[in-house]
GROMACS .gro file of C-alpha atoms in nm:
model
  513
    1MET     CA    1   5.034  -1.406  -2.674
    2GLU     CA    2   4.860  -1.059  -2.825
    3ALA     CA    3   4.527  -1.176  -2.691
    4ILE     CA    4   4.703  -1.222  -2.327
    5ASN     CA    5   4.838  -0.950  -2.291
    6PHE     CA    6   4.504  -0.741  -2.362
    7LEU     CA    7   4.366  -0.914  -2.109
    8GLN     CA    8   4.548  -0.828  -1.926
    9GLU     CA    9   4.530  -0.474  -2.016
   10ILE     CA   10   4.133  -0.489  -1.976
   11LEU     CA   11   4.245  -0.620  -1.621
   12LYS     CA   12   4.453  -0.352  -1.511
   13ILE     CA   13   4.222  -0.079  -1.647
   14SER     CA   14   3.884  -0.252  -1.461
   15LEU     CA   15   4.091  -0.288  -1.101
   16VAL     CA   16   4.253   0.066  -1.119
   17ALA     CA   17   3.884   0.156  -1.236
   18SER     CA   18   3.757  -0.055  -0.915
   19ILE     CA   19   4.018   0.105  -0.680
   20ALA     CA   20   3.875   0.451  -0.806
   21CYS     CA   21   3.533   0.369  -0.764
   22ILE     CA   22   3.573   0.223  -0.370
   23SER     CA   23   3.804   0.531  -0.319
   24TYR     CA   24   3.535   0.771  -0.399
   25TYR     CA   25   3.230   0.560  -0.214
   26TYR     CA   26   3.414   0.552   0.082
   27TYR     CA   27   3.565   0.923   0.044
   28LYS     CA   28   3.210   1.026   0.006
   29TYR     CA   29   3.076   0.794   0.325
   30PHE     CA   30   3.366   0.959   0.580
   31THR     CA   31   3.282   1.289   0.435
   32ARG     CA   32   2.936   1.275   0.439
   33GLU     CA   33   2.726   1.545   0.659
   34ASN     CA   34   2.612   1.454   0.982
   35PRO     CA   35   2.772   1.118   1.084
   36LEU     CA   36   2.519   0.895   1.228
   37PRO     CA   37   2.481   0.573   1.431
   38GLY     CA   38   2.468   0.286   1.180
   39PRO     CA   39   2.618  -0.043   1.024
   40PHE     CA   40   2.914  -0.001   0.857
   41PRO     CA   41   2.853  -0.007   0.437
   42LEU     CA   42   2.994  -0.222   0.178
   43PRO     CA   43   3.103  -0.072  -0.189
   44PHE     CA   44   2.814  -0.085  -0.421
   45ILE     CA   45   2.592  -0.226  -0.202
   46GLY     CA   46   2.534  -0.041   0.086
   47ASN     CA   47   2.371  -0.235   0.331
   48ILE     CA   48   2.155  -0.412   0.148
   49HIS     CA   49   2.273  -0.742   0.240
   50GLN     CA   50   2.194  -0.655   0.622
   51ILE     CA   51   1.826  -0.560   0.517
   52PHE     CA   52   1.704  -0.750   0.213
   53LYS     CA   53   1.681  -1.095   0.322
   54ASN     CA   54   1.361  -1.353   0.186
   55HIS     CA   55   1.252  -1.114  -0.038
   56SER     CA   56   1.162  -0.872   0.240
   57PHE     CA   57   1.332  -0.556   0.375
   58ASP     CA   58   1.381  -0.578   0.775
   59ILE     CA   59   1.481  -0.235   0.930
   60GLY     CA   60   1.382  -0.301   1.288
   61LYS     CA   61   1.700  -0.438   1.415
   62LEU     CA   62   1.847  -0.139   1.306
   63GLN     CA   63   1.660   0.052   1.603
   64ASP     CA   64   1.738  -0.188   1.825
   65LYS     CA   65   2.122  -0.191   1.785
   66TYR     CA   66   2.152   0.204   1.699
   67GLY     CA   67   1.835   0.420   1.795
   68ASP     CA   68   1.561   0.624   1.722
   69LEU     CA   69   1.821   0.824   1.487
   70CYS     CA   70   2.054   0.641   1.263
   71GLU     CA   71   2.160   0.517   0.902
   72PHE     CA   72   2.174   0.326   0.664
   73TYR     CA   73   2.260   0.268   0.303
   74ALA     CA   74   2.106   0.141   0.013
   75GLY     CA   75   2.343   0.134  -0.274
   76SER     CA   76   2.555   0.510  -0.284
   77LYS     CA   77   2.166   0.576  -0.145
   78ARG     CA   78   2.139   0.722   0.209
   79PHE     CA   79   1.845   0.694   0.461
   80ILE     CA   80   1.803   0.904   0.760
   81LEU     CA   81   1.618   0.678   0.946
   82LEU     CA   82   1.377   0.823   1.222
   83CYS     CA   83   1.215   0.596   1.474
   84ASN     CA   84   1.035   0.846   1.736
   85ASN     CA   85   0.724   1.041   1.724
   86ASP     CA   86   0.934   1.338   1.815
   87LEU     CA   87   1.137   1.325   1.525
   88ILE     CA   88   0.874   1.347   1.270
   89GLN     CA   89   0.644   1.622   1.394
   90LYS     CA   90   0.779   1.878   1.142
   91ILE     CA   91   0.754   1.623   0.830
   92THR     CA   92   0.407   1.467   0.910
   93LYS     CA   93   0.274   1.860   0.968
   94PRO     CA   94  -0.025   1.888   0.716
   95ALA     CA   95   0.137   2.214   0.503
   96VAL     CA   96   0.065   2.340   0.090
   97ASN     CA   97   0.356   2.243  -0.111
   98GLY     CA   98   0.589   2.188   0.225
   99PRO     CA   99   0.939   2.101   0.236
  100PHE     CA  100   0.862   1.742   0.272
  101HIS     CA  101   0.600   1.709   0.016
  102ASN     CA  102   0.763   1.476  -0.181
  103ARG     CA  103   0.837   1.081  -0.098
  104ILE     CA  104   1.183   1.084  -0.379
  105ASN     CA  105   1.336   1.218  -0.565
  106GLY     CA  106   1.270   1.274  -0.906
  107VAL     CA  107   1.528   1.166  -1.097
  108ASP     CA  108   1.519   0.831  -0.880
  109GLU     CA  109   1.649   0.519  -1.199
  110GLY     CA  110   1.465   0.239  -1.031
  111LEU     CA  111   1.128   0.405  -0.996
  112LYS     CA  112   1.177   0.503  -1.333
  113GLU     CA  113   1.235   0.191  -1.462
  114ILE     CA  114   0.925   0.089  -1.363
  115GLY     CA  115   0.740   0.376  -1.481
  116LEU     CA  116   0.675   0.532  -1.170
  117LEU     CA  117   0.790   0.876  -1.172
  118ASP     CA  118   0.561   1.218  -1.193
  119ALA     CA  119   0.278   1.064  -1.188
  120GLY     CA  120  -0.058   0.951  -1.017
  121LEU     CA  121  -0.063   1.064  -0.631
  122VAL     CA  122   0.231   0.845  -0.443
  123PHE     CA  123   0.562   0.953  -0.641
  124ASN     CA  124   0.462   1.269  -0.773
  125ASN     CA  125   0.653   1.539  -0.743
  126ASP     CA  126   0.494   1.825  -0.920
  127TYR     CA  127   0.333   1.994  -0.681
  128ASP     CA  128   0.041   2.125  -0.875
  129ASN     CA  129  -0.003   1.845  -1.068
  130TRP     CA  130  -0.042   1.649  -0.744
  131GLN     CA  131  -0.309   1.870  -0.620
  132TYR     CA  132  -0.470   1.787  -0.919
  133HIS     CA  133  -0.504   1.464  -0.923
  134ARG     CA  134  -0.596   1.444  -0.546
  135LYS     CA  135  -0.914   1.626  -0.660
  136PHE     CA  136  -0.994   1.285  -0.815
  137PHE     CA  137  -0.943   1.067  -0.552
  138THR     CA  138  -1.126   1.336  -0.315
  139LYS     CA  139  -1.416   1.413  -0.503
  140VAL     CA  140  -1.477   0.984  -0.522
  141MET     CA  141  -1.334   0.879  -0.180
  142MET     CA  142  -1.404   1.122   0.073
  143SER     CA  143  -1.800   1.163  -0.100
  144PRO     CA  144  -2.048   1.092   0.170
  145GLN     CA  145  -2.251   0.955  -0.085
  146PHE     CA  146  -1.960   0.755  -0.247
  147ILE     CA  147  -1.909   0.600   0.062
  148LYS     CA  148  -2.271   0.526   0.166
  149GLN     CA  149  -2.331   0.368  -0.169
  150SER     CA  150  -2.016   0.108  -0.077
  151VAL     CA  151  -2.169   0.022   0.186
  152ILE     CA  152  -2.448  -0.161   0.007
  153VAL     CA  153  -2.195  -0.298  -0.274
  154VAL     CA  154  -1.928  -0.401   0.044
  155GLN     CA  155  -2.275  -0.598   0.150
  156ASP     CA  156  -2.352  -0.734  -0.157
  157ILE     CA  157  -2.027  -0.889  -0.229
  158PHE     CA  158  -1.989  -1.023   0.164
  159LEU     CA  159  -2.335  -1.155   0.098
  160GLY     CA  160  -2.170  -1.326  -0.280
  161MET     CA  161  -1.893  -1.468  -0.102
  162GLU     CA  162  -2.136  -1.641   0.166
  163LYS     CA  163  -2.299  -1.784  -0.097
  164HIS     CA  164  -1.986  -1.961  -0.222
  165TRP     CA  165  -1.874  -2.081   0.179
  166ASP     CA  166  -2.217  -2.261   0.210
  167LYS     CA  167  -2.172  -2.455  -0.048
  168PHE     CA  168  -1.888  -2.632   0.139
  169GLU     CA  169  -1.912  -2.843   0.429
  170GLU     CA  170  -1.955  -2.722   0.782
  171ASN     CA  171  -1.571  -2.795   0.922
  172THR     CA  172  -1.424  -2.695   0.634
  173VAL     CA  173  -1.066  -2.499   0.672
  174PHE     CA  174  -1.083  -2.185   0.495
  175GLU     CA  175  -0.727  -2.014   0.378
  176PHE     CA  176  -0.901  -1.669   0.493
  177ASN     CA  177  -0.564  -1.456   0.335
  178HIS     CA  178  -0.696  -1.570  -0.016
  179TRP     CA  179  -1.075  -1.504   0.030
  180MET     CA  180  -0.969  -1.138   0.178
  181THR     CA  181  -0.781  -1.053  -0.129
  182ARG     CA  182  -1.009  -1.153  -0.334
  183TYR     CA  183  -1.286  -1.014  -0.157
  184PHE     CA  184  -1.100  -0.687  -0.127
  185PHE     CA  185  -1.030  -0.693  -0.507
  186ASP     CA  186  -1.409  -0.725  -0.599
  187THR     CA  187  -1.453  -0.483  -0.390
  188ILE     CA  188  -1.202  -0.176  -0.499
  189PHE     CA  189  -1.276  -0.276  -0.909
  190ILE     CA  190  -1.627  -0.220  -0.852
  191THR     CA  191  -1.626   0.121  -0.646
  192THR     CA  192  -1.393   0.229  -0.945
  193THR     CA  193  -1.470   0.093  -1.217
  194ASN     CA  194  -1.858   0.010  -1.135
  195LYS     CA  195  -1.801  -0.346  -1.330
  196SER     CA  196  -1.699  -0.668  -1.148
  197ALA     CA  197  -1.405  -0.814  -1.130
  198HIS     CA  198  -1.515  -1.171  -1.050
  199ALA     CA  199  -1.232  -1.281  -0.854
  200LEU     CA  200  -1.410  -1.454  -0.567
  201THR     CA  201  -1.593  -1.656  -0.794
  202ASN     CA  202  -1.270  -1.755  -0.964
  203TYR     CA  203  -1.104  -1.836  -0.659
  204TYR     CA  204  -1.415  -2.055  -0.522
  205THR     CA  205  -1.366  -2.207  -0.860
  206GLU     CA  206  -1.054  -2.340  -0.871
  207LEU     CA  207  -1.110  -2.462  -0.496
  208THR     CA  208  -1.354  -2.712  -0.689
  209PRO     CA  209  -1.239  -2.770  -1.018
  210ASN     CA  210  -1.560  -3.034  -1.050
  211GLU     CA  211  -1.829  -2.719  -1.007
  212LYS     CA  212  -1.882  -2.575  -1.355
  213SER     CA  213  -1.863  -2.167  -1.371
  214SER     CA  214  -2.117  -2.001  -1.567
  215LEU     CA  215  -1.806  -1.714  -1.657
  216PRO     CA  216  -1.595  -1.748  -1.936
  217GLU     CA  217  -1.266  -1.920  -1.837
  218SER     CA  218  -1.040  -1.662  -2.010
  219ILE     CA  219  -1.279  -1.397  -1.764
  220LEU     CA  220  -1.186  -1.660  -1.438
  221LYS     CA  221  -0.814  -1.629  -1.532
  222GLU     CA  222  -0.748  -1.331  -1.623
  223SER     CA  223  -0.935  -1.226  -1.250
  224ASN     CA  224  -0.688  -1.456  -1.068
  225THR     CA  225  -0.368  -1.306  -1.255
  226PHE     CA  226  -0.474  -0.932  -1.154
  227VAL     CA  227  -0.512  -1.064  -0.815
  228GLU     CA  228  -0.116  -1.194  -0.860
  229PHE     CA  229   0.023  -0.922  -1.005
  230VAL     CA  230  -0.095  -0.622  -0.795
  231ASP     CA  231   0.057  -0.800  -0.545
  232SER     CA  232   0.388  -0.799  -0.730
  233PHE     CA  233   0.387  -0.439  -0.832
  234VAL     CA  234   0.336  -0.353  -0.499
  235TYR     CA  235   0.663  -0.528  -0.430
  236SER     CA  236   0.862  -0.390  -0.696
  237VAL     CA  237   0.819  -0.025  -0.601
  238PHE     CA  238   1.011  -0.160  -0.236
  239TYR     CA  239   1.271  -0.351  -0.482
  240PHE     CA  240   1.363  -0.075  -0.748
  241PHE     CA  241   1.379   0.212  -0.524
  242LEU     CA  242   1.593   0.017  -0.238
  243VAL     CA  243   1.793  -0.212  -0.435
  244PRO     CA  244   2.084  -0.076  -0.600
  245ARG     CA  245   2.054  -0.152  -0.956
  246ILE     CA  246   2.383  -0.329  -0.976
  247ILE     CA  247   2.233  -0.593  -0.731
  248ARG     CA  248   1.896  -0.610  -0.938
  249ASN     CA  249   2.155  -0.701  -1.267
  250PHE     CA  250   2.372  -0.952  -1.118
  251PRO     CA  251   2.374  -1.238  -1.268
  252GLY     CA  252   2.158  -1.486  -1.108
  253ILE     CA  253   1.948  -1.168  -0.898
  254SER     CA  254   1.854  -1.039  -1.265
  255ARG     CA  255   1.612  -1.304  -1.389
  256ASN     CA  256   1.426  -1.206  -1.068
  257THR     CA  257   1.432  -0.855  -1.180
  258GLN     CA  258   1.300  -0.908  -1.505
  259TYR     CA  259   1.057  -1.182  -1.393
  260ILE     CA  260   0.884  -0.882  -1.158
  261LYS     CA  261   0.925  -0.660  -1.429
  262ASP     CA  262   0.724  -0.816  -1.677
  263ARG     CA  263   0.426  -0.893  -1.416
  264VAL     CA  264   0.436  -0.530  -1.407
  265SER     CA  265   0.427  -0.473  -1.761
  266TRP     CA  266   0.144  -0.755  -1.790
  267LEU     CA  267  -0.044  -0.543  -1.555
  268ARG     CA  268   0.000  -0.229  -1.734
  269ASN     CA  269  -0.128  -0.360  -2.043
  270ASN     CA  270  -0.409  -0.500  -1.901
  271LEU     CA  271  -0.506  -0.180  -1.728
  272ASP     CA  272  -0.435  -0.006  -2.035
  273ASN     CA  273  -0.762  -0.285  -2.218
  274THR     CA  274  -0.973  -0.213  -1.936
  275ILE     CA  275  -0.945   0.193  -2.027
  276LYS     CA  276  -0.971   0.108  -2.392
  277SER     CA  277  -1.307  -0.076  -2.287
  278ARG     CA  278  -1.464   0.194  -2.093
  279ARG     CA  279  -1.374   0.492  -2.327
  280GLU     CA  280  -1.564   0.252  -2.623
  281GLU     CA  281  -1.834   0.215  -2.391
  282ILE     CA  282  -1.838   0.563  -2.331
  283PHE     CA  283  -1.798   0.659  -2.660
  284LYS     CA  284  -2.097   0.379  -2.761
  285THR     CA  285  -2.324   0.585  -2.506
  286PRO     CA  286  -2.595   0.825  -2.633
  287ILE     CA  287  -2.505   1.182  -2.558
  288ASP     CA  288  -2.819   1.240  -2.380
  289GLN     CA  289  -2.797   0.932  -2.159
  290LYS     CA  290  -2.591   0.958  -1.820
  291LEU     CA  291  -2.269   0.838  -1.771
  292THR     CA  292  -2.195   0.668  -1.462
  293SER     CA  293  -1.930   0.874  -1.210
  294ASP     CA  294  -1.743   0.632  -1.118
  295MET     CA  295  -1.367   0.725  -1.065
  296LEU     CA  296  -1.237   0.571  -1.388
  297THR     CA  297  -1.561   0.745  -1.590
  298MET     CA  298  -1.378   1.080  -1.436
  299PHE     CA  299  -1.065   0.998  -1.504
  300LEU     CA  300  -1.192   0.915  -1.908
  301THR     CA  301  -1.415   1.218  -1.952
  302VAL     CA  302  -1.256   1.526  -1.784
  303ASN     CA  303  -1.207   1.813  -2.011
  304THR     CA  304  -1.478   1.642  -2.255
  305GLU     CA  305  -1.782   1.728  -2.380
  306ARG     CA  306  -1.903   1.391  -2.137
  307ASP     CA  307  -1.750   1.560  -1.846
  308VAL     CA  308  -1.891   1.409  -1.490
  309THR     CA  309  -1.679   1.542  -1.260
  310GLU     CA  310  -1.790   1.904  -1.191
  311ARG     CA  311  -1.520   2.101  -1.231
  312ILE     CA  312  -1.266   1.921  -1.083
  313ALA     CA  313  -1.028   2.030  -1.383
  314ASP     CA  314  -0.832   2.438  -1.273
  315ASN     CA  315  -0.661   2.676  -1.504
  316HIS     CA  316  -0.349   2.475  -1.518
  317HIS     CA  317  -0.505   2.134  -1.627
  318ASP     CA  318  -0.772   2.202  -1.948
  319GLU     CA  319  -0.675   1.886  -2.134
  320PRO     CA  320  -0.835   1.583  -2.147
  321MET     CA  321  -0.620   1.303  -1.867
  322PRO     CA  322  -0.319   1.117  -2.084
  323ASP     CA  323  -0.326   0.752  -2.087
  324LYS     CA  324  -0.103   0.686  -1.856
  325GLU     CA  325  -0.179   0.928  -1.605
  326ILE     CA  326  -0.490   0.755  -1.593
  327GLN     CA  327  -0.340   0.420  -1.582
  328GLU     CA  328  -0.104   0.546  -1.274
  329ASN     CA  329  -0.403   0.642  -1.081
  330PHE     CA  330  -0.592   0.318  -1.184
  331ILE     CA  331  -0.283   0.140  -1.052
  332GLU     CA  332  -0.279   0.322  -0.698
  333VAL     CA  333  -0.615   0.294  -0.619
  334LEU     CA  334  -0.567  -0.099  -0.685
  335SER     CA  335  -0.312  -0.177  -0.531
  336ALA     CA  336  -0.346   0.029  -0.206
  337GLY     CA  337  -0.725  -0.098  -0.226
  338ILE     CA  338  -0.614  -0.482  -0.195
  339ASP     CA  339  -0.312  -0.607   0.013
  340THR     CA  340  -0.381  -0.318   0.251
  341GLY     CA  341  -0.787  -0.380   0.333
  342SER     CA  342  -0.682  -0.842   0.330
  343ASN     CA  343  -0.377  -0.799   0.511
  344SER     CA  344  -0.558  -0.592   0.760
  345MET     CA  345  -0.830  -0.820   0.787
  346CYS     CA  346  -0.596  -1.115   0.840
  347PHE     CA  347  -0.427  -0.921   1.182
  348LEU     CA  348  -0.758  -0.836   1.315
  349VAL     CA  349  -0.926  -1.190   1.285
  350ASP     CA  350  -0.531  -1.340   1.446
  351PHE     CA  351  -0.591  -1.105   1.732
  352LEU     CA  352  -0.940  -1.125   1.813
  353GLU     CA  353  -0.918  -1.505   1.824
  354ASN     CA  354  -0.621  -1.460   2.069
  355ASN     CA  355  -0.821  -1.179   2.256
  356PRO     CA  356  -1.171  -1.387   2.378
  357LYS     CA  357  -1.233  -1.122   2.585
  358VAL     CA  358  -1.202  -0.830   2.320
  359LYS     CA  359  -1.385  -1.050   2.050
  360LEU     CA  360  -1.697  -1.106   2.313
  361ARG     CA  361  -1.716  -0.722   2.403
  362MET     CA  362  -1.696  -0.630   2.022
  363ILE     CA  363  -1.985  -0.919   1.911
  364GLU     CA  364  -2.191  -0.703   2.181
  365GLU     CA  365  -2.127  -0.407   2.062
  366ILE     CA  366  -2.243  -0.497   1.742
  367GLU     CA  367  -2.502  -0.691   1.783
  368ARG     CA  368  -2.617  -0.366   2.000
  369VAL     CA  369  -2.558  -0.133   1.692
  370LEU     CA  370  -2.716  -0.381   1.419
  371GLY     CA  371  -2.885  -0.583   1.578
  372LYS     CA  372  -2.922  -1.017   1.666
  373ASP     CA  373  -3.025  -1.102   1.264
  374PRO     CA  374  -2.702  -1.200   1.129
  375ASN     CA  375  -2.835  -1.122   0.768
  376SER     CA  376  -3.026  -0.776   0.855
  377SER     CA  377  -2.910  -0.513   0.645
  378PHE     CA  378  -2.717  -0.165   0.772
  379THR     CA  379  -2.611   0.216   0.686
  380LEU     CA  380  -2.326   0.418   0.661
  381GLU     CA  381  -2.462   0.586   1.016
  382ASP     CA  382  -2.507   0.224   1.175
  383LEU     CA  383  -2.130   0.192   1.123
  384SER     CA  384  -2.011   0.507   1.248
  385LYS     CA  385  -2.186   0.418   1.606
  386LEU     CA  386  -1.953   0.085   1.617
  387GLU     CA  387  -1.682   0.290   1.854
  388TYR     CA  388  -1.492  -0.009   1.947
  389VAL     CA  389  -1.480  -0.184   1.674
  390GLU     CA  390  -1.278   0.128   1.569
  391ALA     CA  391  -1.073   0.119   1.809
  392ILE     CA  392  -1.018  -0.273   1.773
  393ILE     CA  393  -0.880  -0.180   1.425
  394LYS     CA  394  -0.693   0.130   1.516
  395GLU     CA  395  -0.520  -0.053   1.826
  396ALA     CA  396  -0.425  -0.368   1.517
  397SER     CA  397  -0.252  -0.142   1.279
  398ARG     CA  398  -0.089  -0.005   1.520
  399LEU     CA  399   0.040  -0.342   1.643
  400ARG     CA  400   0.120  -0.485   1.275
  401VAL     CA  401   0.163  -0.215   1.039
  402ILE     CA  402   0.069  -0.255   0.722
  403VAL     CA  403   0.320  -0.005   0.569
  404PRO     CA  404   0.554   0.000   0.816
  405THR     CA  405   0.804   0.269   0.647
  406ILE     CA  406   0.738   0.610   0.477
  407PHE     CA  407   0.958   0.789   0.287
  408LYS     CA  408   1.055   1.185   0.234
  409ILE     CA  409   1.296   1.410   0.111
  410ASN     CA  410   1.318   1.756   0.184
  411SER     CA  411   1.328   2.084  -0.067
  412VAL     CA  412   1.513   2.264   0.163
  413PRO     CA  413   1.746   2.263   0.447
  414GLU     CA  414   1.589   2.141   0.743
  415VAL     CA  415   1.661   2.075   1.099
  416ILE     CA  416   1.547   1.720   1.213
  417GLY     CA  417   1.705   1.566   1.532
  418GLY     CA  418   1.875   1.867   1.610
  419TYR     CA  419   2.082   1.827   1.287
  420LYS     CA  420   2.050   2.063   0.971
  421TRP     CA  421   2.024   1.872   0.638
  422SER     CA  422   2.120   1.981   0.338
  423LYS     CA  423   1.760   1.973   0.081
  424GLY     CA  424   1.760   1.596  -0.102
  425THR     CA  425   1.813   1.446   0.232
  426CYS     CA  426   1.614   1.084   0.187
  427PHE     CA  427   1.450   1.025   0.583
  428MET     CA  428   1.271   0.709   0.643
  429MET     CA  429   1.025   0.673   0.921
  430SER     CA  430   0.981   0.358   1.047
  431ILE     CA  431   0.602   0.378   1.138
  432ASP     CA  432   0.645   0.023   1.295
  433LYS     CA  433   0.900   0.128   1.533
  434ILE     CA  434   0.712   0.471   1.628
  435GLN     CA  435   0.369   0.324   1.675
  436ASN     CA  436   0.540  -0.018   1.910
  437HIS     CA  437   0.809   0.292   2.119
  438LYS     CA  438   0.737   0.253   2.514
  439SER     CA  439   0.782   0.644   2.530
  440TYR     CA  440   0.448   0.706   2.361
  441TRP     CA  441   0.268   0.359   2.475
  442LYS     CA  442   0.213   0.202   2.779
  443ASP     CA  443   0.266  -0.207   2.736
  444PRO     CA  444   0.291  -0.160   2.374
  445GLU     CA  445   0.307  -0.498   2.310
  446ILE     CA  446  -0.009  -0.592   2.450
  447PHE     CA  447  -0.345  -0.577   2.237
  448ASN     CA  448  -0.540  -0.326   2.430
  449PRO     CA  449  -0.824  -0.126   2.206
  450ASP     CA  450  -0.885   0.044   2.527
  451ARG     CA  451  -0.659   0.253   2.519
  452PHE     CA  452  -0.862   0.427   2.200
  453MET     CA  453  -1.158   0.518   2.410
  454ASP     CA  454  -0.991   0.572   2.695
  455ASP     CA  455  -0.764   0.811   2.572
  456PRO     CA  456  -0.887   1.023   2.257
  457GLU     CA  457  -0.537   1.187   2.190
  458SER     CA  458  -0.403   0.813   2.072
  459LYS     CA  459  -0.573   0.884   1.744
  460ASN     CA  460  -0.288   1.116   1.672
  461LYS     CA  461  -0.007   0.872   1.684
  462VAL     CA  462  -0.164   0.594   1.511
  463TYR     CA  463  -0.014   0.649   1.139
  464MET     CA  464  -0.266   0.414   0.982
  465PHE     CA  465  -0.341   0.601   0.642
  466GLY     CA  466  -0.021   0.800   0.662
  467GLY     CA  467   0.035   1.167   0.730
  468SER     CA  468   0.051   1.528   0.632
  469LEU     CA  469  -0.123   1.658   0.309
  470ARG     CA  470  -0.035   1.305   0.115
  471LYS     CA  471  -0.289   1.072   0.390
  472CYS     CA  472  -0.470   0.833   0.228
  473PRO     CA  473  -0.720   0.999   0.060
  474GLY     CA  474  -0.923   0.638   0.018
  475ARG     CA  475  -0.927   0.611   0.417
  476ASN     CA  476  -1.299   0.705   0.504
  477LEU     CA  477  -1.382   0.378   0.298
  478ALA     CA  478  -1.120   0.208   0.397
  479MET     CA  479  -1.233   0.195   0.783
  480MET     CA  480  -1.602   0.155   0.659
  481GLU     CA  481  -1.461  -0.213   0.465
  482LEU     CA  482  -1.308  -0.324   0.785
  483LYS     CA  483  -1.557  -0.222   0.976
  484ALA     CA  484  -1.834  -0.390   0.795
  485THR     CA  485  -1.641  -0.698   0.722
  486LEU     CA  486  -1.586  -0.748   1.086
  487ALA     CA  487  -1.955  -0.680   1.167
  488MET     CA  488  -2.035  -0.909   0.907
  489LEU     CA  489  -1.784  -1.196   0.977
  490TYR     CA  490  -1.869  -1.191   1.388
  491ARG     CA  491  -2.211  -1.193   1.393
  492LYS     CA  492  -2.271  -1.493   1.207
  493TYR     CA  493  -1.947  -1.692   1.191
  494ASP     CA  494  -1.799  -1.895   1.470
  495ILE     CA  495  -1.463  -1.851   1.378
  496GLU     CA  496  -1.141  -2.105   1.461
  497LEU     CA  497  -0.779  -2.062   1.390
  498VAL     CA  498  -0.625  -2.340   1.284
  499GLY     CA  499  -0.282  -2.210   1.333
  500PRO     CA  500  -0.089  -1.822   1.303
  501LEU     CA  501  -0.138  -1.636   1.025
  502LYS     CA  502   0.257  -1.760   0.928
  503ASP     CA  503   0.271  -1.676   0.610
  504ILE     CA  504   0.066  -1.345   0.642
  505LEU     CA  505   0.291  -1.261   0.942
  506GLU     CA  506   0.628  -1.294   0.829
  507TYR     CA  507   0.558  -1.166   0.454
  508LEU     CA  508   0.475  -0.838   0.621
  509GLY     CA  509   0.630  -0.831   0.959
  510ASN     CA  510   0.867  -0.590   0.954
  511ALA     CA  511   0.867  -0.620   0.579
  512MET     CA  512   0.759  -0.284   0.339
  513ASN     CA  513   0.474  -0.400   0.162
   0.00000   0.00000   0.00000
């Protein structure tokens, strides 16, 4: 009897607590600053049940229903959705330590759970620390010498991929997205570490199990796991940022949450091993022997006697870089360099195969600039002359946005959309909607690269590499890789799509990857 009474008291307390929490939730909602159109949120979960479906986030329908300036909730976290170019001009304006420099609140519990706060570039709210890390990326990835060297690397890796392709029968059907993921992984890994990841060799070995590989099975297995888990890391960022903790830890869902965390932990642990291995190599290298100037070596040697950064450090950073920060920078390089490149190539091929006139004109430009020998090498200067190829890349990125949303948070009160917003307001820029807005683009649904040939100002309305001072530091490398890969692919191969790229389109579409 006492047990029953105890349970009844617990239920009463739980009921009162629930009513109090729900009442407070809706009190905050109905007294919120600047009410905007948007779906009505549910207690604790907000609108997650409406925007998170099939393991992806779909916010496109919100703009269709509620307009260019609207709102939604992820748990108790309110987001102001901005869907036209005029609304984001102040946010994307380059400004040193400006009011929209930060992407997130510095105490976000979801990102903290997976160790993403105040390190690296993407979620670093400490401006001085962010600027310091940015120097490394700028020093390497924006350097003309680095890009020129990377042109050679890209050609070598593509040649290696071709050697695998040549072993298949002529009419073999390729899962192009899988090849591209490994191709870009090999490319970014060797350009940042000066080491091979063997991802393409591993994938070929999977497809031809009867052929014996010259590489140890352990290396092949690890490279494949790396590719999979980098993809999981990218997904985890949005999952832990937008999905409220109460949902992440809900029975049935908590297993998936732990699965994602385990993959992120595996990736971090193995990147640590890579870092330690490279540190040991540096230690064993004779002091009079010059070290390579790849990015990982820069991270490891800054402010040491083997420093290869040529004085990147400043008065505020005179100590060697901690392993945690090296790891975060390394993981950002990999995650940014693999998915974006491979998905972009898949979309490009899809657009070209469905627009034969554009494809023919592109091939004519490639042959005119690079020559008709499909095996001839080329330089960065050659690639810079492929203007129509670049227009195709920009138009594809306009229609199929690889990173369809960008988050920003204001550090001081600001006016956006005619409303004054308090410090700490979360803004979400819908790049997907902005780049397909009828107010800025004629026939936005049509694939037309000429819009970038005829109207030079169009380039200012495409956010392929983001905006403001946080613009992607690897943009020159990324554009070079896409131009080079398209050129090598289409000057030699006759491509035919067996079917639409459904898996990629469904995964991205309006999703936030």
